[in-house]
Tab-separated table of C-alpha atoms in Angstrom:
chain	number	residue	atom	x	y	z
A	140	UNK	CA	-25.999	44.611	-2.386
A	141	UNK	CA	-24.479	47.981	-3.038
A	142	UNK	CA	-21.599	47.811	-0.709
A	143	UNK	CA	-21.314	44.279	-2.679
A	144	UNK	CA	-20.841	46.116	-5.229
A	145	UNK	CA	-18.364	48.650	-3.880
A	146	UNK	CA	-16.264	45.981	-3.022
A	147	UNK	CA	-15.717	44.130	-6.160
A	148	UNK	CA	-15.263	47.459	-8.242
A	149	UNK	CA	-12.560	47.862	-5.466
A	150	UNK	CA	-11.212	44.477	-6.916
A	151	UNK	CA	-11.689	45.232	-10.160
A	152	UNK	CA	-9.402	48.537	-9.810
A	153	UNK	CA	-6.887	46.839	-8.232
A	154	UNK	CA	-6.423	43.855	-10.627
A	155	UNK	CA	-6.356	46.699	-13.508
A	156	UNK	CA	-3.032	47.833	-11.822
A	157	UNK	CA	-1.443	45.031	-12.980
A	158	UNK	CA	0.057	44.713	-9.360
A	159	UNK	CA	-2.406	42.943	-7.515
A	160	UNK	CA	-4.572	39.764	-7.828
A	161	UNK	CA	-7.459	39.527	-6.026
A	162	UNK	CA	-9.070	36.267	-4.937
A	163	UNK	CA	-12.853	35.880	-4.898
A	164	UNK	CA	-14.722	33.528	-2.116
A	165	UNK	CA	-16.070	30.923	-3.728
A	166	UNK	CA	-20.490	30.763	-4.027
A	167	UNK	CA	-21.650	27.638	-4.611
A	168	UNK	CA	-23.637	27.515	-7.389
A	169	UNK	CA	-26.202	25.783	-8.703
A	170	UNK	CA	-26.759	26.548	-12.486
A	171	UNK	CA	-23.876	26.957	-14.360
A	172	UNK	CA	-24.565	26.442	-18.071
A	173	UNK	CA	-27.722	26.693	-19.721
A	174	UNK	CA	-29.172	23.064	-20.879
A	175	UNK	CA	-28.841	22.559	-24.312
A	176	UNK	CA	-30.429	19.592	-25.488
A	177	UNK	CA	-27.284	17.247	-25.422
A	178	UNK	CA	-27.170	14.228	-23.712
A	179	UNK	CA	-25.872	14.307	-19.910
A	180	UNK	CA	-24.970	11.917	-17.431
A	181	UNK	CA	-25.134	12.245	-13.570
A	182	UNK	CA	-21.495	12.468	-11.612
A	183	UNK	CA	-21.262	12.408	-8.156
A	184	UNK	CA	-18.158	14.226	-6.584
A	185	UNK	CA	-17.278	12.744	-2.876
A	186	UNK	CA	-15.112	13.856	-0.290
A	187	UNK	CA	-14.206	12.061	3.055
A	188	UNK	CA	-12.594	13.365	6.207
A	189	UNK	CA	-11.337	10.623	8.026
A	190	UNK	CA	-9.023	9.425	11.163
A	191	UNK	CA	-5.991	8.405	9.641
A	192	UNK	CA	-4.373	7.379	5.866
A	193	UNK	CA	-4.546	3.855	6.206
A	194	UNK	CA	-8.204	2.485	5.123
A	195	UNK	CA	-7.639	-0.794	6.653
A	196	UNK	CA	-7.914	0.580	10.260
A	197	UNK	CA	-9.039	4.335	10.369
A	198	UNK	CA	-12.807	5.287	9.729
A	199	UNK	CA	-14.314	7.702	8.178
A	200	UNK	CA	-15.826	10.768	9.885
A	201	UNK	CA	-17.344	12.765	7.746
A	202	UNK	CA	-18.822	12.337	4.026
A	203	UNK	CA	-20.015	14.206	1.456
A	204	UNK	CA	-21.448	13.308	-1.876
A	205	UNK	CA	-22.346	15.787	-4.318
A	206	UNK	CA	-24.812	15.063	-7.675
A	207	UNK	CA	-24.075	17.107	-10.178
A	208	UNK	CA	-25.666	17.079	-14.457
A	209	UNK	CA	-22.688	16.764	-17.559
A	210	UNK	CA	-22.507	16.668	-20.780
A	211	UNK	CA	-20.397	14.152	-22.566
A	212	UNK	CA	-17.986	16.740	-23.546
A	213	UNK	CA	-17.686	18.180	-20.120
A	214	UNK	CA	-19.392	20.583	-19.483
A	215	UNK	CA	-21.132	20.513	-15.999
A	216	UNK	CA	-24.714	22.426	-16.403
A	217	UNK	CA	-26.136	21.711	-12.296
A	218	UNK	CA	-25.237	20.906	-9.331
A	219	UNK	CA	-28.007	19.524	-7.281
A	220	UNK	CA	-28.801	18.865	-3.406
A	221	UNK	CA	-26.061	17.093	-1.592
A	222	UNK	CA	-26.101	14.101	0.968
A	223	UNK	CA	-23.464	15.135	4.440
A	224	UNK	CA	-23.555	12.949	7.194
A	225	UNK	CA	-20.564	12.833	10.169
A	226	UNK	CA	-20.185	9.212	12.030
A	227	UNK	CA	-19.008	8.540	15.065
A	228	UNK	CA	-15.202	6.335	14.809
A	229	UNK	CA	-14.356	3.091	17.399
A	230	UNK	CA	-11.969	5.549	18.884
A	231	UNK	CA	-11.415	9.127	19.629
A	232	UNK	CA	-10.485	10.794	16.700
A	233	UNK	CA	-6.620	12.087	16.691
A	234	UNK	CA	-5.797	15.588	18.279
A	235	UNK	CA	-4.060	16.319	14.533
A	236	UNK	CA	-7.368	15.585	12.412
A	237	UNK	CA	-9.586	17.923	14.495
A	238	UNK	CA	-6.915	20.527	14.354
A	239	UNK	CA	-6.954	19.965	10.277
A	240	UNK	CA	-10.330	19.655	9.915
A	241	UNK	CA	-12.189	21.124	12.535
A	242	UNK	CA	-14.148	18.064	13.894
A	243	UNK	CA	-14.898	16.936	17.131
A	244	UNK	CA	-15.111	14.131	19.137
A	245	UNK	CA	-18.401	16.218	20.137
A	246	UNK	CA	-19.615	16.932	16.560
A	247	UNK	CA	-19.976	12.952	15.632
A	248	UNK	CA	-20.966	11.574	19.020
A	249	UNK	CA	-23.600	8.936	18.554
A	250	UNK	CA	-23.997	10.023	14.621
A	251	UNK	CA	-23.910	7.156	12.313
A	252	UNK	CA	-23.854	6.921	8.463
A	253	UNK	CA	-25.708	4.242	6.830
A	254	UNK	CA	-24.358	2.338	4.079
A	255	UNK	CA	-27.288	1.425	2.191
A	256	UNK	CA	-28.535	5.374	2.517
A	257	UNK	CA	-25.149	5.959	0.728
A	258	UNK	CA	-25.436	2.965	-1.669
A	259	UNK	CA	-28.978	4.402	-2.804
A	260	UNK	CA	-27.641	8.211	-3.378
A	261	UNK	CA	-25.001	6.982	-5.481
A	262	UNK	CA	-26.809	4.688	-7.394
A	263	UNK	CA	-27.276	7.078	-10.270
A	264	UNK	CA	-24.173	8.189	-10.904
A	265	UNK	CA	-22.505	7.227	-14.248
A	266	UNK	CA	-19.110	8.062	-12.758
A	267	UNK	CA	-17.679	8.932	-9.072
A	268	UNK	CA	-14.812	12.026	-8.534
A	269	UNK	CA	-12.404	12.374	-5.864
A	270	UNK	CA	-9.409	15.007	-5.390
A	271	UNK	CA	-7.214	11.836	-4.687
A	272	UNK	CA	-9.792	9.245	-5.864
A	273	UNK	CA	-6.971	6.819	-4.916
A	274	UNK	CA	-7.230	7.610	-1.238
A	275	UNK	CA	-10.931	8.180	-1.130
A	276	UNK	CA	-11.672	5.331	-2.929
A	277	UNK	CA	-9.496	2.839	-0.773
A	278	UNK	CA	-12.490	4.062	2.493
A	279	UNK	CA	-15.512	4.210	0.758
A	280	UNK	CA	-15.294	0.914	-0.803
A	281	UNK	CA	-14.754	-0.653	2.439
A	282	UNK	CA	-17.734	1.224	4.014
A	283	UNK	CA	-19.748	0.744	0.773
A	284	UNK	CA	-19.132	-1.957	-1.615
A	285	UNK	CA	-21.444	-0.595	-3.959
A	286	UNK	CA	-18.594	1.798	-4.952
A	287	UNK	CA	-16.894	-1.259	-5.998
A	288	UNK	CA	-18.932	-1.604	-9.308
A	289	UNK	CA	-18.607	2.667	-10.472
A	290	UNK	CA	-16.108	3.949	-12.836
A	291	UNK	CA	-13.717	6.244	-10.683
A	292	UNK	CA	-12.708	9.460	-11.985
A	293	UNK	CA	-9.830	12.041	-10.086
A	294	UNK	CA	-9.794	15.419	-10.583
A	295	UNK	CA	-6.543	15.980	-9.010
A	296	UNK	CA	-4.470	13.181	-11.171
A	297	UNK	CA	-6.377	13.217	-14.553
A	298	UNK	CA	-6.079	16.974	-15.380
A	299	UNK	CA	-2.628	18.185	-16.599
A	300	UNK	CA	-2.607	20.505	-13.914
A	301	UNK	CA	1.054	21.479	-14.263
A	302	UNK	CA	1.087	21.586	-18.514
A	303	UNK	CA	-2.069	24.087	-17.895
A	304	UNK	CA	0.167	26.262	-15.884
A	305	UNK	CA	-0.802	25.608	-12.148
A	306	UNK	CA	1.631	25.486	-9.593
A	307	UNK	CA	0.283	22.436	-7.285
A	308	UNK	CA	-2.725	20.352	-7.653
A	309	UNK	CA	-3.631	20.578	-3.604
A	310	UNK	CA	-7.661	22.016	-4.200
A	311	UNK	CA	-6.213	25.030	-2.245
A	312	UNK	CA	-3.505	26.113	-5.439
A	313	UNK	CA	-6.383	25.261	-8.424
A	314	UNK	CA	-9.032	27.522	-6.873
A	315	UNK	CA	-6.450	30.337	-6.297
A	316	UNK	CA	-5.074	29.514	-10.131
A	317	UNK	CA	-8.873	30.805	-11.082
A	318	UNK	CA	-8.783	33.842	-8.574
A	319	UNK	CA	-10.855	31.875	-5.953
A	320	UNK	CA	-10.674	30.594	-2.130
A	321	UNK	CA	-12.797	28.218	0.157
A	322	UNK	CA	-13.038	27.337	3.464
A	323	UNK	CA	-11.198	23.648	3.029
A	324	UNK	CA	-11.288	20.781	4.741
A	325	UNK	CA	-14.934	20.034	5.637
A	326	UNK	CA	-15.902	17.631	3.166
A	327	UNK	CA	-19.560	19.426	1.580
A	328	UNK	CA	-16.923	22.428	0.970
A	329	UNK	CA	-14.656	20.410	-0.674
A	330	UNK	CA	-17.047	18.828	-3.369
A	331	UNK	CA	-18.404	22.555	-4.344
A	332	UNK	CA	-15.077	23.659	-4.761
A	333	UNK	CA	-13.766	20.886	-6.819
A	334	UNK	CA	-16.730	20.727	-8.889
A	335	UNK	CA	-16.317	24.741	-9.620
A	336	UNK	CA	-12.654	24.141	-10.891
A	337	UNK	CA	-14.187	20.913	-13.246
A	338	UNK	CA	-16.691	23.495	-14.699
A	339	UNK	CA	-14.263	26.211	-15.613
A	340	UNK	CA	-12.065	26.539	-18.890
A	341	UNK	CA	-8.781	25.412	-19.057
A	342	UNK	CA	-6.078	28.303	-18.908
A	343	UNK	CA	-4.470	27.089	-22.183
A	344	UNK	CA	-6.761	24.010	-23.467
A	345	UNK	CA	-9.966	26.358	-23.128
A	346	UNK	CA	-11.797	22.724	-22.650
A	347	UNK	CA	-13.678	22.369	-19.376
A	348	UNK	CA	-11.182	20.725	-16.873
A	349	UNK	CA	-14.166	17.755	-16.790
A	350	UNK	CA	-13.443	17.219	-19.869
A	351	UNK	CA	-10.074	16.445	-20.090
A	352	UNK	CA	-10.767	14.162	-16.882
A	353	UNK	CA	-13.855	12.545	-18.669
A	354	UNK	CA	-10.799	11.448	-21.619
A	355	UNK	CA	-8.731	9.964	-19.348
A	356	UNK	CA	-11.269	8.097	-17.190
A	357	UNK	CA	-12.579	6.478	-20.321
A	358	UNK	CA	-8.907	5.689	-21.080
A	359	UNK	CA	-7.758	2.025	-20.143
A	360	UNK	CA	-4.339	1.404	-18.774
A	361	UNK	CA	-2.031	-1.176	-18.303
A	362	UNK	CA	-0.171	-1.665	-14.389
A	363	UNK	CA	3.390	-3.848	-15.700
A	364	UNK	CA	4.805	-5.322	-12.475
A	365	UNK	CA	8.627	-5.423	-12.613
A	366	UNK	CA	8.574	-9.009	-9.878
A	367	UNK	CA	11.799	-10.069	-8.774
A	368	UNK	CA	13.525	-7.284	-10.571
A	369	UNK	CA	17.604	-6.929	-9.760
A	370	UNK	CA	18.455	-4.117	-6.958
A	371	UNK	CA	21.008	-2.578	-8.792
A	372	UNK	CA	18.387	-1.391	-11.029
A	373	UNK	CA	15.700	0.505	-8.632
A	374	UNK	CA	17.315	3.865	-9.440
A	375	UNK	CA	16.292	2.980	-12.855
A	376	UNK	CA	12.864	2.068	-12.148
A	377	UNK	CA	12.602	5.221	-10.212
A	378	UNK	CA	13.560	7.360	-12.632
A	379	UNK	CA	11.070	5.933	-15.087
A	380	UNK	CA	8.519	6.739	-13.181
A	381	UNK	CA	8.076	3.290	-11.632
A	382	UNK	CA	6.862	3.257	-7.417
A	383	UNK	CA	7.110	0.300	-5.156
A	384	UNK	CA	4.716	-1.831	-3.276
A	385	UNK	CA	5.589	-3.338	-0.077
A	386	UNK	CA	2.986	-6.004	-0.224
A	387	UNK	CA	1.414	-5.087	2.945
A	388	UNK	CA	-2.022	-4.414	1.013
A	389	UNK	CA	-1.848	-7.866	-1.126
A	390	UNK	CA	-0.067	-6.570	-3.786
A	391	UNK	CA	2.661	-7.947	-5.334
A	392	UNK	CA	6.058	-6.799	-3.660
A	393	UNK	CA	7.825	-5.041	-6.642
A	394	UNK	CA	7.546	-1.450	-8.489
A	395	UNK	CA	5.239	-1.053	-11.036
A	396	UNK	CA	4.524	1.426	-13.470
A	397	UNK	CA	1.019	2.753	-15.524
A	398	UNK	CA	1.268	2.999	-18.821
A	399	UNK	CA	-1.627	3.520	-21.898
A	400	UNK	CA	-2.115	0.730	-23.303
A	401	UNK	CA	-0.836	0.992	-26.867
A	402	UNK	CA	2.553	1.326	-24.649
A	403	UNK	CA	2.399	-2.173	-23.136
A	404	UNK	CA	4.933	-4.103	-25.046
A	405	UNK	CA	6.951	-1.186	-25.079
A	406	UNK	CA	7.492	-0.933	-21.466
A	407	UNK	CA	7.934	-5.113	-21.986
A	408	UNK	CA	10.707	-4.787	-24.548
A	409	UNK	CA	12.194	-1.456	-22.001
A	410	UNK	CA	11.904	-4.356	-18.919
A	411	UNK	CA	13.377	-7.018	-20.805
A	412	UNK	CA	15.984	-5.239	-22.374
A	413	UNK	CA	17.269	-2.894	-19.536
A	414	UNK	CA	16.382	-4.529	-16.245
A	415	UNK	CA	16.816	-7.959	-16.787
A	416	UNK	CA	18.816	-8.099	-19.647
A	417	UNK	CA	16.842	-11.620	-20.017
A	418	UNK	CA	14.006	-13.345	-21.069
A	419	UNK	CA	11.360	-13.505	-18.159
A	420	UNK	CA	7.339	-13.606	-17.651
A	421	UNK	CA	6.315	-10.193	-17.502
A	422	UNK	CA	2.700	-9.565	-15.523
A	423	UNK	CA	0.931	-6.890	-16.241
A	424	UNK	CA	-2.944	-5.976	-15.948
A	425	UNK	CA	-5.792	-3.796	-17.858
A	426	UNK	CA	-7.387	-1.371	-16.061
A	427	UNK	CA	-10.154	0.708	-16.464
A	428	UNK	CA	-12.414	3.024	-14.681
A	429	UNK	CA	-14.007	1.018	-13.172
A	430	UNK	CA	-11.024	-0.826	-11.318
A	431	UNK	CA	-8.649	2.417	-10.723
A	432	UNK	CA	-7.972	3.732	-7.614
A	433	UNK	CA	-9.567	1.085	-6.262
A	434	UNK	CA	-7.900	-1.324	-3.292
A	435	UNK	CA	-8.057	-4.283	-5.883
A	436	UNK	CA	-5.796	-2.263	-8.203
């Protein structure tokens, strides 16, 4: 414990230089603010390793749900006991995802996850968080339909990251943005580490990053599909923010955009007037937590 010591009065001195920045390894913890008598809800931060991007033929690996006690207003007070289980894919897993995350065609032979155990852990949880719910989401609901029914949360899209004056929003950039490192890409890692960045204070907001997720969660949106839309006019869309969808996952084949959804007819009368300078059926859909980032969205 004293050479502990030594070693962060070491860090200490060097940060009051003014020329250095020291980063901390990150401790899991498990109390982080004192209860207080406010009501909480349970969360449940998940993380998957898996073969490949595309959920409708690569497997998961590894997965990693961890429970963890909020308050309404975000601030996370415990993180409790976590559920880890690696599974064994239909094929050998690529030479490029053991070389990112460190798993072996040895490590999951003959393991199996069961999808009910999975269903039942969950089951609690007033909201699930990914750091890229939109990928994580995509496997898990496949593997677990149960996940089908939660209200989705994403810590890496629904924090202003960049207005709070981070550089990237890869877990590896927030942690060192609060003077911290991890050892990445093994999924149990992952959920401490994202949960530790949720639980701190907000560089400029002071607000628990939670919280400003927590608003936008509970925020519903409106996807407006620009169908049939001329060509000329994709640099347009682009520009506006819009992205395409090949169609390949049942989608319509068109760019669409996300907007709030006091700024539906807005992006209507912006569609109407700019892109097809005509008047045409515009679709669009409400979304809420408990449909985003999901593979029906």
């Amino acid at each position: 414990m004293q050479e502990m010591g030594d070693h962060e009065k070491m860090a200490v001195a060097l940060e009051a230089t003014g020329q250095y920045r020291v980063l901390r390894k990150l401790i899991p913890r498990q109390n982080l603010v004192p209860h207080d008598g406010s009501k909480t809800r349970l969360g449940i931060f998940i993380d998957l390793e898996t073969t490949g991007l595309d959920p409708a033929k690569d497997e998961i690996i590894e997965l990693a749900m961890v429970p963890f006690v909020y308050g309404l207003d975000g601030r996370i007070f415990e993180i409790q006991d976590a559920f880890q289980g690696l599974r064994q894919p239909s094929n050998p897993i690529p030479a490029e995802i053991t070389k990112l995350t460190g798993i072996t065609d040895e490590m999951v032979a003959g393991k199996v996850i069961d999808p009910a155990e999975v269903a039942a852990f969950a089951a609690p949880a007033a909201i699930v968080i990914a750091h890229n719910a939109a990928f994580d989401r995509k496997f898990i609901e496949r593997f677990c339909p149960s996940f089908s029914t939660k209200p989705w949360g994403c810590s890496m899209s629904q924090v202003d990251w960049t207005g709070e004056g981070f550089e990237g929003t890869k877990l590896g950039y927030l942690l060192a943005g609060f003077g911290l490192f991890h050892d990445g890409h093994r999924a149990t890692d992952d959920c401490h580490a994202a949960i530790e960045i949720l639980a701190r204070p907000l560089p400029k907001s002071g607000v628990p990053a939670m919280g400003k997720l927590l608003e936008k969660a509970r925020e519903a949106t409106c996807r407006v599909w620009a169908e049939n839309s001329p060509f000329d006019f994709k640099d347009v869309l682009k520009a506006r923010g819009y992205r395409w969808s090949d169609g390949s996952d049942g989608r319509p084949r068109a760019w669409f955009i996300d907007v709030p959804e006091d700024q539906l007819q807005q992006e209507k009368d912006f569609l109407l007037q700019e892109i097809y300078q005509r008047d045409v059926d515009i679709h669009a859909a409400r979304i809420t937590a408990v449909d985003r980032f999901s593979i029906r969205c």
